[in-house]
CSV table of C-alpha atoms and ligand atoms in Angstrom, one decimal:
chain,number,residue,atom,x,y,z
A,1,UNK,CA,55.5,86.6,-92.2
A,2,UNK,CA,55.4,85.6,-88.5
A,3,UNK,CA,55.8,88.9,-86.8
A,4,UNK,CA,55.2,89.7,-83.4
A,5,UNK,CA,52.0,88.5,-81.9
A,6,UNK,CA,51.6,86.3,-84.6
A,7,UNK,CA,51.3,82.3,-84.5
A,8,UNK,CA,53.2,79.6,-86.1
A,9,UNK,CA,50.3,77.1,-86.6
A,10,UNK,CA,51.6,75.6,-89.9
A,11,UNK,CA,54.9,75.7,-92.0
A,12,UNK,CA,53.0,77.5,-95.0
A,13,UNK,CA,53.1,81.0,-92.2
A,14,UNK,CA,56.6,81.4,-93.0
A,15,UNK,CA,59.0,83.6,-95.1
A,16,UNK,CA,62.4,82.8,-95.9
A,17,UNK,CA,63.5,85.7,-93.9
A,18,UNK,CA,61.5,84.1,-90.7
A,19,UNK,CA,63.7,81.0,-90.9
A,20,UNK,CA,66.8,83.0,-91.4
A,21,UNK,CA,65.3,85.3,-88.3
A,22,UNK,CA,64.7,82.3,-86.5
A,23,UNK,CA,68.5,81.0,-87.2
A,24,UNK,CA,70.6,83.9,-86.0
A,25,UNK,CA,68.3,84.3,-83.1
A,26,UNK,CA,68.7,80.7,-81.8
A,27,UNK,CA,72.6,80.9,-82.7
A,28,UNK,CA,72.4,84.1,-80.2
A,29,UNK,CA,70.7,82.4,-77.6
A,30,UNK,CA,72.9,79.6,-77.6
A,31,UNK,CA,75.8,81.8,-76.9
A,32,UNK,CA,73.0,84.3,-74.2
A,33,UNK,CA,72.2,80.8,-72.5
A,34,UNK,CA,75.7,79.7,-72.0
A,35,UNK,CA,76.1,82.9,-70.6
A,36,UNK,CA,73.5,82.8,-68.0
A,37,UNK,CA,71.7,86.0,-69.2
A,38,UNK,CA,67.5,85.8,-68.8
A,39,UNK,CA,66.6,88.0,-71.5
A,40,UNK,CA,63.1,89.1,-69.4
A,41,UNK,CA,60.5,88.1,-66.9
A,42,UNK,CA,57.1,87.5,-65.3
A,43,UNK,CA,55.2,86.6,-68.6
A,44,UNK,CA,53.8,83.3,-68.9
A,45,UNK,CA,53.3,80.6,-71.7
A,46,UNK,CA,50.7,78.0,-71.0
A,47,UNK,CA,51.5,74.4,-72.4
A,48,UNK,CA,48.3,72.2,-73.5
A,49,UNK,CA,49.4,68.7,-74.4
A,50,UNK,CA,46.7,66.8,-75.0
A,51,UNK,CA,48.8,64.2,-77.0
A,52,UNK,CA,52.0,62.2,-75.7
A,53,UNK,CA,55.4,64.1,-75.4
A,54,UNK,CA,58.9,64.3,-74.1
A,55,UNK,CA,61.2,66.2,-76.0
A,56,UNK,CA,59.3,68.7,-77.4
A,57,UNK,CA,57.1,69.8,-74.0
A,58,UNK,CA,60.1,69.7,-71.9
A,59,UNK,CA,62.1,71.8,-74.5
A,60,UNK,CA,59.7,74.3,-74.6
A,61,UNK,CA,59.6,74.6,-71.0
A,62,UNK,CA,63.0,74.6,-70.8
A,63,UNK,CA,63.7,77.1,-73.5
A,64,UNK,CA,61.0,79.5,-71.4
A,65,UNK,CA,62.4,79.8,-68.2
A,66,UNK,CA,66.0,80.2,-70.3
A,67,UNK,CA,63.8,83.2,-71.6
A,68,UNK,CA,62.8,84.0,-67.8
A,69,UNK,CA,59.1,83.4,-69.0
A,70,UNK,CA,57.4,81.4,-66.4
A,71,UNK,CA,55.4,78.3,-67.6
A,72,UNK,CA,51.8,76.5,-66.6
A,73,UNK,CA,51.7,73.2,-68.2
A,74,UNK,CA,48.5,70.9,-68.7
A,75,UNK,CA,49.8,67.6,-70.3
A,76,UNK,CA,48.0,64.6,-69.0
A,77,UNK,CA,44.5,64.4,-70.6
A,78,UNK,CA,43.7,61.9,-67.9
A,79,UNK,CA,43.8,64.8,-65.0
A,80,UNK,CA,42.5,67.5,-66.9
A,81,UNK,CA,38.5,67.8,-67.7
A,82,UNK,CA,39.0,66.3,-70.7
A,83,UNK,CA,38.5,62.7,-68.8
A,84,UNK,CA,35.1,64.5,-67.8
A,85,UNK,CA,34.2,64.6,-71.2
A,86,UNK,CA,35.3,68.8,-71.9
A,87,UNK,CA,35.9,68.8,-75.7
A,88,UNK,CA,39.3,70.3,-76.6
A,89,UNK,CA,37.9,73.2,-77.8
A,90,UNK,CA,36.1,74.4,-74.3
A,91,UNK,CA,39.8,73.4,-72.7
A,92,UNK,CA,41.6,75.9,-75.1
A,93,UNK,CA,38.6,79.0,-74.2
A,94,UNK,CA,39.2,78.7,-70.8
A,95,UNK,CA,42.9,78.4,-70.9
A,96,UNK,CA,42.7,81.6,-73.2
A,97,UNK,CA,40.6,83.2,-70.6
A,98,UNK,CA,43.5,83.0,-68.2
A,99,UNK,CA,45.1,85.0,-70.5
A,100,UNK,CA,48.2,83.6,-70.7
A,101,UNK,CA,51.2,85.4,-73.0
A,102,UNK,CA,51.6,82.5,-75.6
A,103,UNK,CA,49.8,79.1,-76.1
A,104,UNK,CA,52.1,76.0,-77.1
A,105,UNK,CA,49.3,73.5,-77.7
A,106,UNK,CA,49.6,69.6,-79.1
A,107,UNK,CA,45.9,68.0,-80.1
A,108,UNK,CA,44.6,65.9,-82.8
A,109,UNK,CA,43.5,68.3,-85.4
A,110,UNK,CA,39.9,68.5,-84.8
A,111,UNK,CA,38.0,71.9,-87.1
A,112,UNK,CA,36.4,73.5,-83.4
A,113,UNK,CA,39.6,73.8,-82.0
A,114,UNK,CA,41.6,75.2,-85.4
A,115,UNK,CA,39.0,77.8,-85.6
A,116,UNK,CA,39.0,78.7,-81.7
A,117,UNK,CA,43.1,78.8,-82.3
A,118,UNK,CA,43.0,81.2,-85.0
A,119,UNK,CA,40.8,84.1,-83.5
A,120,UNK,CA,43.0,84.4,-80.1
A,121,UNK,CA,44.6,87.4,-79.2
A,122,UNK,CA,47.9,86.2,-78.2
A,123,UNK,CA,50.1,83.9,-80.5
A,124,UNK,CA,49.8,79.9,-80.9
A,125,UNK,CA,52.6,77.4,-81.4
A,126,UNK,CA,51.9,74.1,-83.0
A,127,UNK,CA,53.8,72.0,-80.9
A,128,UNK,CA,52.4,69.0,-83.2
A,129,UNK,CA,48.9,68.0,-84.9
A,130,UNK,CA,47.8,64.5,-85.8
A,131,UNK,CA,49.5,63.6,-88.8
A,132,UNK,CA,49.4,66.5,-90.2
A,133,UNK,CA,51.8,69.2,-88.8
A,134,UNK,CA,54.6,70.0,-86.1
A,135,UNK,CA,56.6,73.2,-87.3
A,136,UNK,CA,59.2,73.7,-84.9
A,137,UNK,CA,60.2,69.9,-85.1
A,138,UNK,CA,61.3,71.2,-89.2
A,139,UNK,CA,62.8,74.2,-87.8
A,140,UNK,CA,65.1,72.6,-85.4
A,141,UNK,CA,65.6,70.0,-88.0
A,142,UNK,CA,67.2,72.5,-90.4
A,143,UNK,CA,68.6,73.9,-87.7
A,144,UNK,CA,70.8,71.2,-87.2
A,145,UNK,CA,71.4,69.7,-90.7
A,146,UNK,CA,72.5,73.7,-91.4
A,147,UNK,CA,74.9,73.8,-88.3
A,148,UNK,CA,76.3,70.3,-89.3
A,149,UNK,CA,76.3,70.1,-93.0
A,150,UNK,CA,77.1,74.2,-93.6
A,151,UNK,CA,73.8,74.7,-95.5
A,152,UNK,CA,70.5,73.3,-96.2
A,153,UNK,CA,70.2,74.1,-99.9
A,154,UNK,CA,71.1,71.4,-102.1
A,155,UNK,CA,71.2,68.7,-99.0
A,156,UNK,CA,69.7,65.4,-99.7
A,157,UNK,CA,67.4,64.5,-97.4
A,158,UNK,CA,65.8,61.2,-97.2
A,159,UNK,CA,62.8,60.2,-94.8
A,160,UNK,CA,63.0,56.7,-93.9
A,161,UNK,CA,59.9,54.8,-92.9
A,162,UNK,CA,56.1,55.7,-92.1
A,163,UNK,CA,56.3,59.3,-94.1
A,164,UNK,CA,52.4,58.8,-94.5
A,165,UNK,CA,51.3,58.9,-90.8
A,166,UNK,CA,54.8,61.8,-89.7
A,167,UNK,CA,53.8,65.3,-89.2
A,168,UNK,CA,57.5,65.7,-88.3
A,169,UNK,CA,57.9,64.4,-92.4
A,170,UNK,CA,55.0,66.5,-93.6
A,171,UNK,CA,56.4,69.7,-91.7
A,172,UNK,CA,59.8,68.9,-92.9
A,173,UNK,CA,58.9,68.3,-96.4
A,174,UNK,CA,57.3,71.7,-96.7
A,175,UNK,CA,60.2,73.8,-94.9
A,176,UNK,CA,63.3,71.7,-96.7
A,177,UNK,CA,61.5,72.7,-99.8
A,178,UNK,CA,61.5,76.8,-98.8
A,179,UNK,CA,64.6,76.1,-98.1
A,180,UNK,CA,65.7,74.2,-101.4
A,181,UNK,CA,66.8,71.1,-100.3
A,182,UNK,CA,65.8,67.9,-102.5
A,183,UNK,CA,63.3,65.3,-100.3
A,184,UNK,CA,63.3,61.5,-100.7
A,185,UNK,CA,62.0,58.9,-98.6
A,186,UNK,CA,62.0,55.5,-98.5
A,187,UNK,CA,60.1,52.0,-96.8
A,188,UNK,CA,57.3,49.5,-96.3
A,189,UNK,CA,55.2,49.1,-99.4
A,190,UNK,CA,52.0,49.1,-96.9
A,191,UNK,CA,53.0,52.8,-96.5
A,192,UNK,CA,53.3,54.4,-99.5
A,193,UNK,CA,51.6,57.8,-99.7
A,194,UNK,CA,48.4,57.3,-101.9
A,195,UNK,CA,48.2,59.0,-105.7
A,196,UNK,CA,46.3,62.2,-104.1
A,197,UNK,CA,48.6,62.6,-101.5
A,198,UNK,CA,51.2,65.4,-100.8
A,199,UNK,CA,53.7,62.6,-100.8
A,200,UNK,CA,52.6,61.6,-104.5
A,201,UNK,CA,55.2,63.9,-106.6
A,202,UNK,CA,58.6,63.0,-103.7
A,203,UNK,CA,61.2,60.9,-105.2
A,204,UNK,CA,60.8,57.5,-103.7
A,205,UNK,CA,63.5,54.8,-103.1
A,206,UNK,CA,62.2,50.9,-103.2
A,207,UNK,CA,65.5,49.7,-101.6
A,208,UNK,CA,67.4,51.1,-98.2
A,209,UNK,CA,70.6,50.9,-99.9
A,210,UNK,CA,70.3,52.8,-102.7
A,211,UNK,CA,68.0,55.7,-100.8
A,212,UNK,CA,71.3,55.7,-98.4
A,213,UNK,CA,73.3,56.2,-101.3
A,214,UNK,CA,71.7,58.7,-102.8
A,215,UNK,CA,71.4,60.9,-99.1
A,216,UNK,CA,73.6,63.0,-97.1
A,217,UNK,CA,71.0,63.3,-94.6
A,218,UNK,CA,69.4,60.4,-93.2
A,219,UNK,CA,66.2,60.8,-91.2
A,220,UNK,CA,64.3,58.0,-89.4
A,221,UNK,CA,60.9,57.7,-88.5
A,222,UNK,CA,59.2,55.8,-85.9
A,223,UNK,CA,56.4,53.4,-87.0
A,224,UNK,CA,53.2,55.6,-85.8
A,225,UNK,CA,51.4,52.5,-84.8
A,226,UNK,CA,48.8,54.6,-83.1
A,227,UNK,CA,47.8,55.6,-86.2
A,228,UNK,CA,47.9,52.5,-88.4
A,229,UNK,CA,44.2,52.2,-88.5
A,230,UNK,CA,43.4,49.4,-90.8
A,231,UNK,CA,46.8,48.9,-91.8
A,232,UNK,CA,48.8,45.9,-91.6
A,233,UNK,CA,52.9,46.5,-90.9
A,234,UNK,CA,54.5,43.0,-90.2
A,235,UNK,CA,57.5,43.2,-88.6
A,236,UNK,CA,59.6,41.2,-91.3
A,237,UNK,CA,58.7,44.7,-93.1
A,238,UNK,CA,60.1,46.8,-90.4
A,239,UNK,CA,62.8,44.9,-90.7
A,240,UNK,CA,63.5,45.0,-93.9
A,241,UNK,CA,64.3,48.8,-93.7
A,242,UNK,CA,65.8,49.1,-90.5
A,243,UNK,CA,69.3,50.8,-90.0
A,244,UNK,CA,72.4,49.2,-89.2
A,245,UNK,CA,76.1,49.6,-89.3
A,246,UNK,CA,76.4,47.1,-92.4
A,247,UNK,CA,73.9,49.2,-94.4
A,248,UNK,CA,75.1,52.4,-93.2
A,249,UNK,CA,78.0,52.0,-95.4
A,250,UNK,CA,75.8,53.2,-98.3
A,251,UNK,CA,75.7,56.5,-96.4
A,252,UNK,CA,78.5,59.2,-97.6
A,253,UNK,CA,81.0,59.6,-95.0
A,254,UNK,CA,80.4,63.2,-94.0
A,255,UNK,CA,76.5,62.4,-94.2
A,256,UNK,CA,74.6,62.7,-91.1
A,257,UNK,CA,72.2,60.6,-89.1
A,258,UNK,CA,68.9,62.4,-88.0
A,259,UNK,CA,65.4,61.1,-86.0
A,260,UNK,CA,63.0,63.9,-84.3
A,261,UNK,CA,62.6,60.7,-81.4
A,262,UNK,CA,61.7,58.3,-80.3
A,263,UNK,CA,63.7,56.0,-81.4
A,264,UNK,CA,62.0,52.6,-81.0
A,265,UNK,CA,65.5,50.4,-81.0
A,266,UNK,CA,65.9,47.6,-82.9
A,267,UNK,CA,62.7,48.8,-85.3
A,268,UNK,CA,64.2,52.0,-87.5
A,269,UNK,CA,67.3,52.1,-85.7
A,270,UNK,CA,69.8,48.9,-84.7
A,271,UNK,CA,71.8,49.5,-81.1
A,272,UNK,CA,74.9,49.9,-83.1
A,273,UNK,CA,73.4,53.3,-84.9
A,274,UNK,CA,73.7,55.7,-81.8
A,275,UNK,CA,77.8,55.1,-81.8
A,276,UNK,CA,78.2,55.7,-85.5
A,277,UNK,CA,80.3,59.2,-85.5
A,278,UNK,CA,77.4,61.1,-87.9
A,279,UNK,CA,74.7,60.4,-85.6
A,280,UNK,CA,72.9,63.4,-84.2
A,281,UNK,CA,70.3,62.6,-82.7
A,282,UNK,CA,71.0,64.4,-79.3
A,283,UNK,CA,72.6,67.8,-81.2
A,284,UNK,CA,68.6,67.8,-82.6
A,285,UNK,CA,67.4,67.6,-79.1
A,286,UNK,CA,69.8,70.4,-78.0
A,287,UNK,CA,69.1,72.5,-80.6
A,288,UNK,CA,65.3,72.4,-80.3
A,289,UNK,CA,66.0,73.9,-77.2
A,290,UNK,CA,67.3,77.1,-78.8
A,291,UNK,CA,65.0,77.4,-81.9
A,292,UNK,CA,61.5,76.9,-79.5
A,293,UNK,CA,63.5,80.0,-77.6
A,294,UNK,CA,63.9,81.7,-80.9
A,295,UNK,CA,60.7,81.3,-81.8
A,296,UNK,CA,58.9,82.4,-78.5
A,297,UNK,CA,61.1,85.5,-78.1
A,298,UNK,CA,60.3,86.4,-81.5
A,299,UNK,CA,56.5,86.2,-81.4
A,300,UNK,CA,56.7,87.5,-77.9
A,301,UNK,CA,59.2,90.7,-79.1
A,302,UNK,CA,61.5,89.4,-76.5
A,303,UNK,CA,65.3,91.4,-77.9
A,304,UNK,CA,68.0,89.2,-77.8
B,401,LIG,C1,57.5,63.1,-83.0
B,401,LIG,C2,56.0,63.6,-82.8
B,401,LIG,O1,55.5,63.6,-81.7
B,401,LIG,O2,55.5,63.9,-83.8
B,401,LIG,N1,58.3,63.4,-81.9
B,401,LIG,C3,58.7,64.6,-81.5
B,401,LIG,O3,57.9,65.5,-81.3
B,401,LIG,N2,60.0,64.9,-81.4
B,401,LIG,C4,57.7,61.9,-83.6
B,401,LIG,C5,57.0,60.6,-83.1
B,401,LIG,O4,56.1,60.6,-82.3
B,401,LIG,O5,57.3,59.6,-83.7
C-alpha cells in the first residue's frame, strides 16, 4: 500500500485500492485545477533528473505548484557535480540533507543509489529508471485508456516496437496486469525479449496488421537507440512496423492511439497518425499532469 510518507519506487508498491485512490483523486483535481483552488503551500519537492526529459519533469513541476508546493529542480547533469565526477549516490545524500518534502528522481538504476533511496525519511517518486521502471508513466497511462475507453479491464493493449529496452512497457505491463487488462506487443525480430525475460510469457504478434487487429489500444514506442548496445536495428526494420493511416485500418474504430513520447516521426509513427480522430497522444500528456498531482498529494497527505 502506498500510504502517506511512503514512496512509489516501483509498480509492484501498489494495491488495487492505490490506483483506484489515485483515479478519483486526479479526477478531483482536474475539476480543483480548473477551478483555480491551491490545495496548500510552502513545502517543497526537489526534482533530480539525471537522465533526459520533457514531459514528465515539467509535469511534475507543473502538477506542484497546481498543488501550491514550491519546486527546486536539478536536471542537467552537465551543471551539476556530477560533471566533477560526484556519483549519483553522494548527489541524492546531499539533496536529502536539504531536506526537501518529496524527491522525484530519474537515474540509471545503479544498487548505491536504490539503497540510499530506500532508507530516506521523506517519500521517492520514480520518475523513470533505465530500462527497468517509470510508474507514473503506467498510471497516467491507465488513466487515460480508463477515461477514453470506460475501463481498463478487459482492454487490449498492444505495445508496439522496442518493448525490451521501455520502462514505460515494463511499468505498464505490470500495472495493466493489476488491473486485468490483456498485454500484447509487437516488432523488430532484433528485439524480441529473450527466453528469461519478463517479456517471455506476453502474447506476441509477428505482423503489424494482425497485432492492430487484435487491439483496442494501440501504444507506440520509441526506438531506445541509447540503449541498443550491441544491437543492430536497420531502418528497413523500423519501417517495417511503423504506423500509418493505410495500416491503421486494422485498428477497431472506437480503439485508441497511445505513445508516453517522444514520438520520433516518420520512425513508430507516420505524419498522418497525429490527425487520426483516436489519437491521444496529448490527452496522456494532460492527464499526467493530474495523476503526478494525485500522487504527490497523496504521499504528501495533501486533502483534496
Ligand atoms: C519515456 C521515457 O523517458 O521513458 N518518455 C516519457 O517519460 N514520457 C519514453 C522514451 O524516452 O522513449
Amino acid at each position: 500500500m502506498v500510504s502517506t510518507r511512503q514512496s512509489l519506487l516501483s509498480i509492484e508498491n501498489l494495491t488495487l485500492n492505490d490506483v483506484e485512490d489515485l483515479f478519483k483523486r486526479a479526477t478531483f483535481l482536474e475539476t480543483a485545477f480548473q477551478n483555480g483552488a491551491a490545495v496548500r503551500r510552502n513545502r517543497v519537492v526537489a526534482l533530480l533528473f539525471a537522465e533526459p526529459s520533457t514531459r514528465t519533469r515539467v509535469s511534475f513541476e507543473m502538477a506542484a505548484h497546481r498543488l501550491g508546493l514550491q519546486t527546486v529542480v536539478c536536471d542537467n547533469p552537465a551543471t551539476s557535480s556530477l560533471a566533477k565526477g560526484e556519483s549519483l549516490a553522494d548527489t541524492v545524500l546531499n539533496v536529502a540533507a536539504m531536506q526537501p518534502d518529496l524527491l522525484v528522481i530519474r537515474y540509471n538504476k545503479d544498487e548505491a543509489t536504490d539503497s540510499i533511496l530506500k532508507e530516506l525519511k521523506f517519500p521517492v517518486i520514480n520518475a523513470g529508471t533505465g530500462t527497468q521502471e517509470h510508474p507514473t508513466q503506467a498510471l497516467l497511462d491507465a488513466y487515460t485508456i480508463k477515461k477514453c475507453r470506460g475501463q481498463v479491464s478487459g482492454e487490449k493493449v498492444l505495445f508496439l516496437g522496442d518493448v525490451v529496452h521501455s520502462r514505460v512497457a515494463n511499468s505498464n505491463r505490470k500495472l495493466l496486469a493489476l488491473l486485468g487488462a490483456e498485454v500484447a506487443y509487437c516488432g523488430p525480430d532484433s528485439l524480441t525479449p529473450a527466453k528469461d525475460s519478463l517479456w517471455q510469457d506476453v502474447k506476441r504478434f509477428s505482423g503489424l496488421n494482425e497485432g492492430l487487429a487484435w487491439a483496442s489500444v494501440l501504444m507506440g514506442l520509441r526506438m531506445q537507440k541509447e540503449r541498443h548496445i550491441g544491437i543492430a536495428v536497420t531502418q528497413a526494420q523500423v519501417q517495417n512496423y511503423q504506423v500509418n493511416a493505410k495500416n491503421l485500418i486494422s485498428l477497431r474504430a472506437d480503439g485508441i492511439i497511445m505513445h508516453p513520447g517522444p514520438v520520433l516521426w516518420r520512425e513508430e509513427f507516420a505524419d498522418e497518425v497525429a490527425q487520426d480522430p483516436r489519437y491521444r497522444v496529448l490527452d496522456q500528456v494532460t492527464n499526467g499532469v493530474f495523476i503526478r498531482a494525485a500522487l504527490m498529494s497523496k504521499l504528501l497527505n495533501i486533502e483534496v
